[in-house]
Short mmCIF file of N, CA and C in Angstrom, two decimals:
data_model
loop_
_atom_site.label_atom_id
_atom_site.label_comp_id
_atom_site.label_asym_id
_atom_site.label_seq_id
_atom_site.Cartn_x
_atom_site.Cartn_y
_atom_site.Cartn_z
N UNK A 1 -9.77 -7.45 2.65
CA UNK A 1 -10.87 -7.97 1.90
C UNK A 1 -10.34 -8.74 0.70
N UNK A 2 -10.78 -9.94 0.53
CA UNK A 2 -10.36 -10.76 -0.61
C UNK A 2 -11.11 -10.38 -1.89
N UNK A 3 -10.44 -10.37 -3.01
CA UNK A 3 -11.08 -10.11 -4.26
C UNK A 3 -10.51 -11.02 -5.34
N UNK A 4 -11.31 -11.33 -6.35
CA UNK A 4 -10.90 -12.16 -7.47
C UNK A 4 -9.86 -11.40 -8.32
N UNK A 5 -8.75 -12.05 -8.54
CA UNK A 5 -7.66 -11.36 -9.37
C UNK A 5 -8.19 -10.94 -10.74
N UNK A 6 -9.23 -11.60 -11.28
CA UNK A 6 -9.71 -11.23 -12.61
C UNK A 6 -10.68 -10.09 -12.57
N UNK A 7 -11.10 -9.71 -11.38
CA UNK A 7 -12.09 -8.61 -11.25
C UNK A 7 -11.44 -7.29 -11.69
N UNK A 8 -12.18 -6.42 -12.32
CA UNK A 8 -11.66 -5.12 -12.70
C UNK A 8 -11.50 -4.33 -11.44
N UNK A 9 -10.22 -4.04 -11.07
CA UNK A 9 -9.92 -3.35 -9.83
C UNK A 9 -10.55 -1.95 -9.73
N UNK A 10 -10.73 -1.29 -10.81
CA UNK A 10 -11.32 0.05 -10.77
C UNK A 10 -12.73 0.00 -10.24
N UNK A 11 -13.40 -1.13 -10.32
CA UNK A 11 -14.75 -1.28 -9.82
C UNK A 11 -14.83 -1.99 -8.48
N UNK A 12 -13.68 -2.27 -7.90
CA UNK A 12 -13.63 -2.91 -6.57
C UNK A 12 -14.18 -1.93 -5.55
N UNK A 13 -15.07 -2.44 -4.69
CA UNK A 13 -15.69 -1.62 -3.64
C UNK A 13 -14.85 -1.66 -2.38
N UNK A 14 -14.44 -0.50 -1.96
CA UNK A 14 -13.56 -0.40 -0.77
C UNK A 14 -14.30 -0.69 0.55
N UNK A 15 -13.56 -1.24 1.47
CA UNK A 15 -14.12 -1.58 2.79
C UNK A 15 -13.05 -1.39 3.84
N UNK A 16 -13.45 -1.35 5.11
CA UNK A 16 -12.48 -1.17 6.17
C UNK A 16 -11.48 -2.31 6.15
N UNK A 17 -10.25 -2.02 6.50
CA UNK A 17 -9.20 -3.03 6.47
C UNK A 17 -8.43 -3.07 5.18
N UNK A 18 -9.00 -2.50 4.11
CA UNK A 18 -8.25 -2.47 2.85
C UNK A 18 -7.05 -1.52 2.96
N UNK A 19 -6.01 -1.91 2.28
CA UNK A 19 -4.78 -1.06 2.26
C UNK A 19 -4.63 -0.51 0.86
N UNK A 20 -4.57 0.83 0.79
CA UNK A 20 -4.49 1.53 -0.50
C UNK A 20 -3.09 2.07 -0.72
N UNK A 21 -2.57 1.87 -1.89
CA UNK A 21 -1.32 2.45 -2.32
C UNK A 21 -1.74 3.65 -3.23
N UNK A 22 -1.59 4.85 -2.73
CA UNK A 22 -2.02 6.04 -3.48
C UNK A 22 -0.76 6.74 -3.99
N UNK A 23 -0.73 6.96 -5.32
CA UNK A 23 0.42 7.60 -5.98
C UNK A 23 0.00 8.89 -6.62
N UNK A 24 0.75 9.93 -6.35
CA UNK A 24 0.60 11.24 -6.94
C UNK A 24 1.73 11.39 -7.94
N UNK A 25 1.39 11.37 -9.24
CA UNK A 25 2.43 11.37 -10.29
C UNK A 25 3.35 12.56 -10.20
N UNK A 26 2.81 13.75 -9.96
CA UNK A 26 3.63 14.97 -10.01
C UNK A 26 4.09 15.41 -8.62
N UNK A 27 3.61 14.83 -7.56
CA UNK A 27 3.96 15.19 -6.24
C UNK A 27 4.21 13.95 -5.37
N UNK A 28 5.35 13.28 -5.63
CA UNK A 28 5.62 12.00 -4.97
C UNK A 28 5.71 12.09 -3.43
N UNK A 29 5.90 13.32 -2.90
CA UNK A 29 6.01 13.39 -1.47
C UNK A 29 4.64 13.09 -0.81
N UNK A 30 3.56 13.09 -1.56
CA UNK A 30 2.24 12.73 -1.01
C UNK A 30 1.93 11.22 -1.16
N UNK A 31 2.78 10.51 -1.90
CA UNK A 31 2.58 9.11 -2.10
C UNK A 31 2.56 8.40 -0.75
N UNK A 32 1.75 7.33 -0.66
CA UNK A 32 1.79 6.60 0.56
C UNK A 32 0.86 5.37 0.54
N UNK A 33 0.96 4.61 1.64
CA UNK A 33 0.12 3.47 1.83
C UNK A 33 -0.84 3.84 2.96
N UNK A 34 -2.13 3.71 2.71
CA UNK A 34 -3.14 4.16 3.58
C UNK A 34 -4.13 3.03 3.94
N UNK A 35 -4.37 2.83 5.21
CA UNK A 35 -5.28 1.82 5.69
C UNK A 35 -6.66 2.43 5.92
N UNK A 36 -7.66 1.75 5.41
CA UNK A 36 -9.03 2.22 5.69
C UNK A 36 -9.39 1.74 7.09
N UNK A 37 -9.67 2.70 7.96
CA UNK A 37 -9.93 2.33 9.38
C UNK A 37 -11.30 1.77 9.59
N UNK A 38 -11.58 1.41 10.83
CA UNK A 38 -12.84 0.73 11.17
C UNK A 38 -14.04 1.60 10.92
N UNK A 39 -13.85 2.91 10.78
CA UNK A 39 -14.95 3.84 10.48
C UNK A 39 -15.10 4.09 8.98
N UNK A 40 -14.23 3.42 8.15
CA UNK A 40 -14.34 3.58 6.71
C UNK A 40 -13.61 4.77 6.19
N UNK A 41 -12.64 5.29 6.93
CA UNK A 41 -11.93 6.52 6.55
C UNK A 41 -10.46 6.31 6.37
N UNK A 42 -9.84 7.18 5.56
CA UNK A 42 -8.39 7.22 5.46
C UNK A 42 -7.98 8.66 5.82
N UNK A 43 -6.76 8.79 6.31
CA UNK A 43 -6.23 10.10 6.65
C UNK A 43 -5.15 10.48 5.62
N UNK A 44 -5.39 11.59 4.91
CA UNK A 44 -4.51 12.01 3.85
C UNK A 44 -3.92 13.41 4.13
N UNK A 45 -2.70 13.62 3.66
CA UNK A 45 -2.09 14.96 3.83
C UNK A 45 -2.99 16.01 3.21
N UNK A 46 -3.12 17.11 3.92
CA UNK A 46 -3.94 18.30 3.51
C UNK A 46 -5.42 18.08 3.59
N UNK A 47 -5.91 16.89 3.32
CA UNK A 47 -7.33 16.65 3.28
C UNK A 47 -7.90 16.13 4.60
N UNK A 48 -7.03 15.63 5.45
CA UNK A 48 -7.40 15.02 6.74
C UNK A 48 -8.19 13.75 6.49
N UNK A 49 -9.26 13.52 7.26
CA UNK A 49 -10.03 12.27 7.13
C UNK A 49 -11.02 12.35 6.01
N UNK A 50 -11.08 11.30 5.18
CA UNK A 50 -12.00 11.19 4.09
C UNK A 50 -12.72 9.84 4.20
N UNK A 51 -14.03 9.88 4.14
CA UNK A 51 -14.83 8.63 4.15
C UNK A 51 -14.76 7.96 2.80
N UNK A 52 -14.26 6.72 2.73
CA UNK A 52 -14.05 6.07 1.46
C UNK A 52 -14.76 4.72 1.34
N UNK A 53 -15.28 4.21 2.47
CA UNK A 53 -15.97 2.89 2.47
C UNK A 53 -17.10 2.92 1.47
N UNK A 54 -17.27 1.85 0.71
CA UNK A 54 -18.29 1.61 -0.32
C UNK A 54 -18.08 2.41 -1.58
N UNK A 55 -16.94 3.11 -1.68
CA UNK A 55 -16.64 3.76 -2.99
C UNK A 55 -15.84 2.74 -3.82
N UNK A 56 -15.90 2.87 -5.12
CA UNK A 56 -15.01 2.07 -5.98
C UNK A 56 -13.67 2.81 -6.02
N UNK A 57 -12.67 2.11 -6.48
CA UNK A 57 -11.37 2.74 -6.64
C UNK A 57 -11.47 3.88 -7.62
N UNK A 58 -12.23 3.67 -8.71
CA UNK A 58 -12.41 4.74 -9.70
C UNK A 58 -13.09 5.94 -9.09
N UNK A 59 -14.10 5.73 -8.26
CA UNK A 59 -14.79 6.88 -7.61
C UNK A 59 -13.84 7.62 -6.67
N UNK A 60 -13.00 6.86 -5.94
CA UNK A 60 -12.04 7.50 -5.01
C UNK A 60 -11.02 8.29 -5.77
N UNK A 61 -10.52 7.76 -6.89
CA UNK A 61 -9.54 8.51 -7.71
C UNK A 61 -10.16 9.84 -8.11
N UNK A 62 -11.42 9.80 -8.59
CA UNK A 62 -12.11 11.00 -9.04
C UNK A 62 -12.28 11.98 -7.89
N UNK A 63 -12.70 11.47 -6.70
CA UNK A 63 -12.89 12.33 -5.54
C UNK A 63 -11.57 12.95 -5.11
N UNK A 64 -10.47 12.22 -5.13
CA UNK A 64 -9.22 12.78 -4.71
C UNK A 64 -8.70 13.80 -5.72
N UNK A 65 -8.86 13.52 -6.97
CA UNK A 65 -8.44 14.52 -8.01
C UNK A 65 -9.16 15.82 -7.83
N UNK A 66 -10.45 15.76 -7.56
CA UNK A 66 -11.27 16.95 -7.35
C UNK A 66 -10.80 17.67 -6.06
N UNK A 67 -10.68 16.88 -4.97
CA UNK A 67 -10.27 17.49 -3.68
C UNK A 67 -8.91 18.08 -3.70
N UNK A 68 -7.96 17.39 -4.32
CA UNK A 68 -6.56 17.90 -4.36
C UNK A 68 -6.41 19.01 -5.36
N UNK A 69 -7.36 19.23 -6.26
CA UNK A 69 -7.22 20.34 -7.23
C UNK A 69 -7.21 21.70 -6.51
N UNK A 70 -7.66 21.74 -5.26
CA UNK A 70 -7.58 22.95 -4.46
C UNK A 70 -6.15 23.27 -4.03
N UNK A 71 -5.27 22.23 -4.12
CA UNK A 71 -3.90 22.41 -3.65
C UNK A 71 -2.85 22.16 -4.76
N UNK A 72 -3.23 21.39 -5.77
CA UNK A 72 -2.28 20.97 -6.79
C UNK A 72 -2.88 21.37 -8.16
N UNK A 73 -1.99 21.67 -9.10
CA UNK A 73 -2.38 21.91 -10.46
C UNK A 73 -2.53 20.59 -11.20
N UNK A 74 -3.74 20.29 -11.70
CA UNK A 74 -3.99 19.07 -12.46
C UNK A 74 -3.42 17.84 -11.78
N UNK A 75 -3.92 17.47 -10.61
CA UNK A 75 -3.33 16.31 -9.96
C UNK A 75 -3.61 15.04 -10.71
N UNK A 76 -2.58 14.20 -10.78
CA UNK A 76 -2.69 12.88 -11.40
C UNK A 76 -2.49 11.86 -10.29
N UNK A 77 -3.54 11.12 -10.01
CA UNK A 77 -3.58 10.22 -8.88
C UNK A 77 -3.96 8.82 -9.33
N UNK A 78 -3.21 7.84 -8.87
CA UNK A 78 -3.59 6.43 -9.17
C UNK A 78 -3.61 5.68 -7.84
N UNK A 79 -4.53 4.72 -7.79
CA UNK A 79 -4.74 3.95 -6.56
C UNK A 79 -4.67 2.45 -6.88
N UNK A 80 -3.90 1.77 -6.10
CA UNK A 80 -3.82 0.27 -6.21
C UNK A 80 -4.16 -0.29 -4.85
N UNK A 81 -4.60 -1.51 -4.87
CA UNK A 81 -4.99 -2.18 -3.63
C UNK A 81 -4.15 -3.47 -3.52
#
């Protein structure tokens, strides 16, 4: 999905085909590049499939921090597209 370089990426709305670079500051073994599939999902370690289509990057960061808090202490997660 094409986006304007001047657009605030935290408010970018995710869609299928987007490629996400997800970084875990304290647990780099979970870092990876994840493709949003045609059903709007990504597959992540420990969490399995998560529906992310139509979320903003900021919303997905918040969702992942909450979800990974069951496995990690104070997870620090950043997402780039």
